[in-house]
Short mmCIF file of C-alpha atoms in Angstrom, two decimals:
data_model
loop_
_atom_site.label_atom_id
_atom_site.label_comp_id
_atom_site.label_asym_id
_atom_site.label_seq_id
_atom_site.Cartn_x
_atom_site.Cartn_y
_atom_site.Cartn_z
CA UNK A 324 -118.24 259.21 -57.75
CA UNK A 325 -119.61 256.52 -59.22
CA UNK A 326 -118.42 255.36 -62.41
CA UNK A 327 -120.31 253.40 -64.99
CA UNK A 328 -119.83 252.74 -68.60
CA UNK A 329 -122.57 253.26 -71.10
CA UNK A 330 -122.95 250.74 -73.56
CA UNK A 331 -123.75 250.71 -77.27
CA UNK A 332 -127.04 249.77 -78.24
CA UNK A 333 -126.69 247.40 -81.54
CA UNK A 334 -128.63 248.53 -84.38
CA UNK A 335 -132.11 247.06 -84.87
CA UNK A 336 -130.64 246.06 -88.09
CA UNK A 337 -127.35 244.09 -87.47
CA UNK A 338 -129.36 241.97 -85.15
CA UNK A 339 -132.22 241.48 -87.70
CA UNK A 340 -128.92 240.43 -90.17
CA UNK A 341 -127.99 238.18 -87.74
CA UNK A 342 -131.14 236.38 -86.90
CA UNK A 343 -131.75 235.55 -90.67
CA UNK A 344 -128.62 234.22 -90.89
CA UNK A 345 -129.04 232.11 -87.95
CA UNK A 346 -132.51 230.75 -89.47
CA UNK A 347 -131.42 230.30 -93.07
CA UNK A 348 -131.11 226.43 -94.57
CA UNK A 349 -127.94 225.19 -94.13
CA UNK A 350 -125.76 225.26 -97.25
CA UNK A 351 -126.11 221.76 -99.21
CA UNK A 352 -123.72 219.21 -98.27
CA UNK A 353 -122.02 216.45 -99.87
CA UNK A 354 -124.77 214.27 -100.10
CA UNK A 355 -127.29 216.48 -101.66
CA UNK A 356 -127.06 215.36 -105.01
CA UNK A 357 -130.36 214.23 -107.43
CA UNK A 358 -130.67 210.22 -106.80
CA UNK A 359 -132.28 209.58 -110.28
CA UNK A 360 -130.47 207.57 -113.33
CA UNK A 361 -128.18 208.71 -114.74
CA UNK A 362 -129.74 207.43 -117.72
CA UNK A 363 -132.62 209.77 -117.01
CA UNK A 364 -130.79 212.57 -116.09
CA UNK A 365 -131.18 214.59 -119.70
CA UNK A 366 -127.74 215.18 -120.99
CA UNK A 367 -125.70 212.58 -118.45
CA UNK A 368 -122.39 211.18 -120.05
CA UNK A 369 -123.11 207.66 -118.69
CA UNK A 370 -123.92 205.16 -121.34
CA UNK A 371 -127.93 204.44 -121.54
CA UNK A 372 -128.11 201.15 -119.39
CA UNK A 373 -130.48 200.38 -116.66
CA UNK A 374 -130.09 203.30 -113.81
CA UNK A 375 -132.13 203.31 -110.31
CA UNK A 376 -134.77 201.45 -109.91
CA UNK A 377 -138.50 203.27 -109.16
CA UNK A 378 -137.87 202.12 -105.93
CA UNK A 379 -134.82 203.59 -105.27
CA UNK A 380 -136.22 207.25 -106.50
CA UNK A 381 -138.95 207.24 -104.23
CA UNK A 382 -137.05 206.27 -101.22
CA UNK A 383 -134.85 209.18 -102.31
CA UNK A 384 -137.24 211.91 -103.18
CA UNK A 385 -138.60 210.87 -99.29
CA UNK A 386 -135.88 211.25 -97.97
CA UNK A 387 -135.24 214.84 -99.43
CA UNK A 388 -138.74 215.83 -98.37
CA UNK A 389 -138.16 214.90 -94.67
CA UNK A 390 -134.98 216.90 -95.11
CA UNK A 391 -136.87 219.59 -96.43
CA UNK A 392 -139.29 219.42 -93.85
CA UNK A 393 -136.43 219.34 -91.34
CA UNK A 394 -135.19 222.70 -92.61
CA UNK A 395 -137.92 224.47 -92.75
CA UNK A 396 -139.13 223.40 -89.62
CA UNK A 397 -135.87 224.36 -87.94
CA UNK A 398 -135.69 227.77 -89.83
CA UNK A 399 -138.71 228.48 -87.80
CA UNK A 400 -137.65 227.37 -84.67
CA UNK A 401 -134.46 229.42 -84.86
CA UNK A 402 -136.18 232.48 -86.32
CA UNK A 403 -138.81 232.09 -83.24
CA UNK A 404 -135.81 232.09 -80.68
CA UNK A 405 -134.04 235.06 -82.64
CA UNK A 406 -136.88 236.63 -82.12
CA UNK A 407 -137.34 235.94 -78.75
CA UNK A 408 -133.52 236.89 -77.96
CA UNK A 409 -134.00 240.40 -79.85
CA UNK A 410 -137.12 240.79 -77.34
CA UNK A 411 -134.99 239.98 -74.26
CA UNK A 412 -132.23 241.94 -75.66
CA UNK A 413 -134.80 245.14 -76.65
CA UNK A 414 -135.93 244.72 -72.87
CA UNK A 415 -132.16 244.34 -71.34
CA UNK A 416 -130.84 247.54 -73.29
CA UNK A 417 -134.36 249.06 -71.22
CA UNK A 418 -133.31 247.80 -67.53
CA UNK A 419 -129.83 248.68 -68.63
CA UNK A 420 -130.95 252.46 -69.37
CA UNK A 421 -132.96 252.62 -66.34
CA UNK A 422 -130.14 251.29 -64.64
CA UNK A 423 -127.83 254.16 -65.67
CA UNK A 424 -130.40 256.85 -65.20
CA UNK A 425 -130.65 255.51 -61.64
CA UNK A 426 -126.77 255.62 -61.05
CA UNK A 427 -126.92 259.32 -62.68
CA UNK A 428 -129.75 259.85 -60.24
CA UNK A 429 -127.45 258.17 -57.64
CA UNK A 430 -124.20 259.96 -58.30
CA UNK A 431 -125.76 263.60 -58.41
CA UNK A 432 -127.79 262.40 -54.72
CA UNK A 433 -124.19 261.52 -53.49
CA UNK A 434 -122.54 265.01 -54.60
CA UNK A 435 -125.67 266.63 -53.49
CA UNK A 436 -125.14 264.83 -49.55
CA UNK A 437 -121.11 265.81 -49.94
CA UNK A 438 -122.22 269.42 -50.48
CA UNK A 439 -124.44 268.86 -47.37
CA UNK A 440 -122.04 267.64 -45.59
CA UNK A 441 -119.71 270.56 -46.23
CA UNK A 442 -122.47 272.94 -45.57
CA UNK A 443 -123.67 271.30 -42.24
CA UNK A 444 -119.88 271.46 -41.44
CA UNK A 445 -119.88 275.21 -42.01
CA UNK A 446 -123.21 275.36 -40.16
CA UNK A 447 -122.03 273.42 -37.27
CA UNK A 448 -118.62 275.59 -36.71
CA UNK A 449 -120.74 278.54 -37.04
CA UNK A 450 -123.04 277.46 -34.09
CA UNK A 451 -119.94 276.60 -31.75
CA UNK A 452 -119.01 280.05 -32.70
CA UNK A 453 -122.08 281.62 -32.19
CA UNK A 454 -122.58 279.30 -28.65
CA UNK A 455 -118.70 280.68 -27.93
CA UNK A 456 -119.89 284.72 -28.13
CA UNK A 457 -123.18 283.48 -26.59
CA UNK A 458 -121.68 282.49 -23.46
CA UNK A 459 -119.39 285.09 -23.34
CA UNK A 460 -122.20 287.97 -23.69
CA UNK A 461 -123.95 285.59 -21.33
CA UNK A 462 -120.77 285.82 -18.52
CA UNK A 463 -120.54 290.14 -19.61
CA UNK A 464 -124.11 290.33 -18.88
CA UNK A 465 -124.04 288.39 -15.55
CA UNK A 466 -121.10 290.66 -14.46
CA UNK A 467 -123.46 294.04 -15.51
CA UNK A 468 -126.05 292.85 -13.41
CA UNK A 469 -124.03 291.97 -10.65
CA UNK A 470 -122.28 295.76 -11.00
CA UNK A 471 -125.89 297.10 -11.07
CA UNK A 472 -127.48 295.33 -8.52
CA UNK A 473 -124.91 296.81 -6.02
CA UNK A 474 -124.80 299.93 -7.21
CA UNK A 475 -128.94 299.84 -7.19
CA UNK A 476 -128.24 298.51 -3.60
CA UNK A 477 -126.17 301.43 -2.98
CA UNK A 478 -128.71 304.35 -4.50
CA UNK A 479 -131.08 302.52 -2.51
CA UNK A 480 -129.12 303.12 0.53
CA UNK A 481 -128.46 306.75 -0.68
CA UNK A 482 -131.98 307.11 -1.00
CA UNK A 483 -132.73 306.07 2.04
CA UNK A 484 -130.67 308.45 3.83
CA UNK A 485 -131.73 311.15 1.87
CA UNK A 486 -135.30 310.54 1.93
CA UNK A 487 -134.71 310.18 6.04
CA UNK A 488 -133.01 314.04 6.04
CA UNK A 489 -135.40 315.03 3.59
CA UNK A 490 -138.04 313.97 6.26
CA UNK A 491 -136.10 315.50 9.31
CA UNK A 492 -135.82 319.18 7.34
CA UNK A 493 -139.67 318.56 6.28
CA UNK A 494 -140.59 317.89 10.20
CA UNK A 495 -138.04 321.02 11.25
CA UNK A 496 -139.59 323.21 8.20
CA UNK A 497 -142.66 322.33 9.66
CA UNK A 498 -141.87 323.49 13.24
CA UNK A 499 -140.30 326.19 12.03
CA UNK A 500 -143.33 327.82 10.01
CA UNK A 501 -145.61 326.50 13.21
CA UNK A 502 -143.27 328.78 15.60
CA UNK A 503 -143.06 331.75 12.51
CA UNK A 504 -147.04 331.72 12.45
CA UNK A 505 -147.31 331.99 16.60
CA UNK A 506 -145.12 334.26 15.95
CA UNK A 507 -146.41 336.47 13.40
CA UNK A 508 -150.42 336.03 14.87
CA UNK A 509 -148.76 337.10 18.66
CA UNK A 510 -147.50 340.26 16.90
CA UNK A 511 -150.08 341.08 14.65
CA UNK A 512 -152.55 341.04 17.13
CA UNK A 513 -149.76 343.51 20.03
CA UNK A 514 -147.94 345.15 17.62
CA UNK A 515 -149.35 345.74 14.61
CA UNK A 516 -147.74 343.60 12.02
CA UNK A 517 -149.17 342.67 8.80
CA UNK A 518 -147.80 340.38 6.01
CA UNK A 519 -148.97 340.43 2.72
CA UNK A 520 -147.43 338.81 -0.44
CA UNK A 521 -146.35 340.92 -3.16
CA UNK A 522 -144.99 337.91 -5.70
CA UNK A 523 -143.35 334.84 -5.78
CA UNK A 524 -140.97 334.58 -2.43
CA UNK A 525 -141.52 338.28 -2.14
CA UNK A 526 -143.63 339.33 0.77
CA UNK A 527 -144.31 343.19 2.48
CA UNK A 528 -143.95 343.49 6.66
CA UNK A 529 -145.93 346.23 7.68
CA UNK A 530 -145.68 347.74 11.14
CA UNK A 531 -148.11 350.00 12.82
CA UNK A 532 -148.10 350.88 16.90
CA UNK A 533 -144.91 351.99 16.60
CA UNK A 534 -145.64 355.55 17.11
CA UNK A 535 -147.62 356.73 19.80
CA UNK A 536 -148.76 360.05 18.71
CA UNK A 537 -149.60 358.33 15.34
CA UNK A 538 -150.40 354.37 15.87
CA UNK A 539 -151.85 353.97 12.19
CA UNK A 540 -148.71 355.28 11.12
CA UNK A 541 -146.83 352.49 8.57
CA UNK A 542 -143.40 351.58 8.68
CA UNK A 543 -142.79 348.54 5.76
CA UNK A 544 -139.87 346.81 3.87
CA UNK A 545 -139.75 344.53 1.23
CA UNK A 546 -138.59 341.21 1.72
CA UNK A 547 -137.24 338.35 -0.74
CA UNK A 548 -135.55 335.09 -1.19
CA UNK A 549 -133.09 334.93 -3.97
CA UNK A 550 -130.14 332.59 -4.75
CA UNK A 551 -127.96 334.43 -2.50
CA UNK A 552 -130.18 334.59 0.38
CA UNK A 553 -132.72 336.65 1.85
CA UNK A 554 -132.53 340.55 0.35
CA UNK A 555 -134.65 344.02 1.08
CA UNK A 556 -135.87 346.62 -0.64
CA UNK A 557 -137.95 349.30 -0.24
CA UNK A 558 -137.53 350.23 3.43
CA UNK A 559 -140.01 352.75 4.69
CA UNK A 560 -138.64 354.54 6.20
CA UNK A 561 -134.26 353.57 5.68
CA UNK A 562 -133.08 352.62 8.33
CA UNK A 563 -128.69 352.02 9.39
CA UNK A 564 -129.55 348.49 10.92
CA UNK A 565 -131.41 346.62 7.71
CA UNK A 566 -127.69 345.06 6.40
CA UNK A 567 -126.50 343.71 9.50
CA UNK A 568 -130.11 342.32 10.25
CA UNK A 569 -130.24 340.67 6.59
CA UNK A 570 -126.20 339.67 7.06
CA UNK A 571 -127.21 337.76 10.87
CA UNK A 572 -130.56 336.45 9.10
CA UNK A 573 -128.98 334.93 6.12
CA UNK A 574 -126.08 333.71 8.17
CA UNK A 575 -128.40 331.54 10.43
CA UNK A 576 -131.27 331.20 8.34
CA UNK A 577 -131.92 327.54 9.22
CA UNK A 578 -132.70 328.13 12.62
CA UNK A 579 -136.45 328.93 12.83
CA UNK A 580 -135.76 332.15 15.50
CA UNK A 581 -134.23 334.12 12.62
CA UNK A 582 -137.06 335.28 11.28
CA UNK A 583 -138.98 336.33 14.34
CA UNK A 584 -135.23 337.79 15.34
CA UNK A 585 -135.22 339.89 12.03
CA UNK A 586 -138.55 341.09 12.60
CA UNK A 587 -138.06 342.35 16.24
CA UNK A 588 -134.65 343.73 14.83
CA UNK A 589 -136.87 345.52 12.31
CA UNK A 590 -139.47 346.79 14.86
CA UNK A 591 -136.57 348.42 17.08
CA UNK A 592 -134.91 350.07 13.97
CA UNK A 593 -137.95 351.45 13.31
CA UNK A 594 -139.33 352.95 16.93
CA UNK A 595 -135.67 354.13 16.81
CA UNK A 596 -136.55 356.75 14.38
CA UNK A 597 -139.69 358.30 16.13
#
């Protein structure tokens, strides 16, 4: 801090004291004494004989008026520079207050850059800090993407593959309902089969021709797809062979003869009961 003492202004009045002092007459000396005669000095002890001459007096009483004059012109000279001095010293005791205002102003802009200081220590430790967990979120981030770019790499590979099988049972789906529909159109037309759709992966096989003294006669069974497989119901008329027909159809259901298998099964079940 800076330190700086703060001086007494002197009263308006001990200065004013002291100026009038400085300008006063001088005390009377030793030879300021009245140069007429004794003899015509009223009540002197000397005997009445002849004193000063005229001449004498006036060269005197001269000689006290210069003196006079002197005096009073020096009075005014000093009370002109006292004067002066109490201006100077009025306008010193001014710089000198603006002078400590400005090291007040000073001292608190020097604490106020210490506290700075301090703070923009703080603040700078804080941003190393902050730059620190920066670059280490930075490095954990770099090492997530590199962990998800291969394993993106790798569902992209596994995507791949599936969408490739996905294609292969579309195209074998697609042969198979292609050889199910020859299939089905061949024996609807020689044999008499209808299909008709009863409700969602539910359909009804219907067989005519089978007998010959009645050819209109129906034989049907229902036929679904459930979670286990493919199931009947409804067999018109029952016949023994429906499980082990549903057990070989289920069992190689992929293949796209199984169906057309079932349904010739079917067809022999049924002619065996005529």
């Amino acid at each position: 801090k800076f330190r700086f003492q703060f001086f007494q202004r002197p009263s308006l009045i001990s200065v004013t004291m002291t100026a009038a002092v400085l300008a006063s007459p001088s005390p009377a000396r030793a030879f300021d004494f009245d140069y007429r005669s004794p003899a015509r000095v009223e009540g002197s002890p000397l005997p009445c004989r002849p004193g000063c001459t005229d001449k004498l007096e006036e060269v005197c009483a001269a000689a006290q008026s210069n003196v006079r004059e002197w005096r009073k012109e020096r009075s005014q000279i000093m009370n002109s520079l006292a004067q002066r001095g109490l201006q100077d010293i009025l306008k010193e005791e001014d710089v000198v207050c603006d002078l400590q205002a400005d090291l007040a102003a000073v001292e608190e802009l020097t604490e106020a850059a210490r506290c700075f200081h301090k703070e923009g220590a703080k603040l700078g430790e804080a941003m190393l800090q902050c730059m620190k967990a920066s670059g280490e979120r930075a490095e954990v981030v770099a090492q997530a993407k590199d962990i998800l770019r291969s394993a993106n790499e790798d569902y992209q590979k596994e995507l791949e593959t599936e969408e490739r099988r996905l294609a292969e049972t579309k195209e074998a789906s697609k042969e198979q309902q292609q050889s199910i529909d020859e299939f089905l159109q061949q024996y609807s037309r020689s044999l008499g089969l209808k299909i008709s759709r009863v409700s969602a992966q539910t359909i009804l096989l219907s067989f005519t021709r089978i007998s010959k003294a009645e050819p209109k006669k129906e034989f049907s069974v229902v036929l679904g797809l459930s979670k286990e497989g493919y199931v009947a119901s409804k067999c018109n008329p029952e016949v023994p062979e429906l499980p082990r027909l549903l057990e070989r159809l289920n069992e190689d259901s992929t293949n796209a003869t199984a169906v057309p298998q079932f349904i010739c099964g079917l067809r022999r079940a049924f002619s065996a009961t005529v």
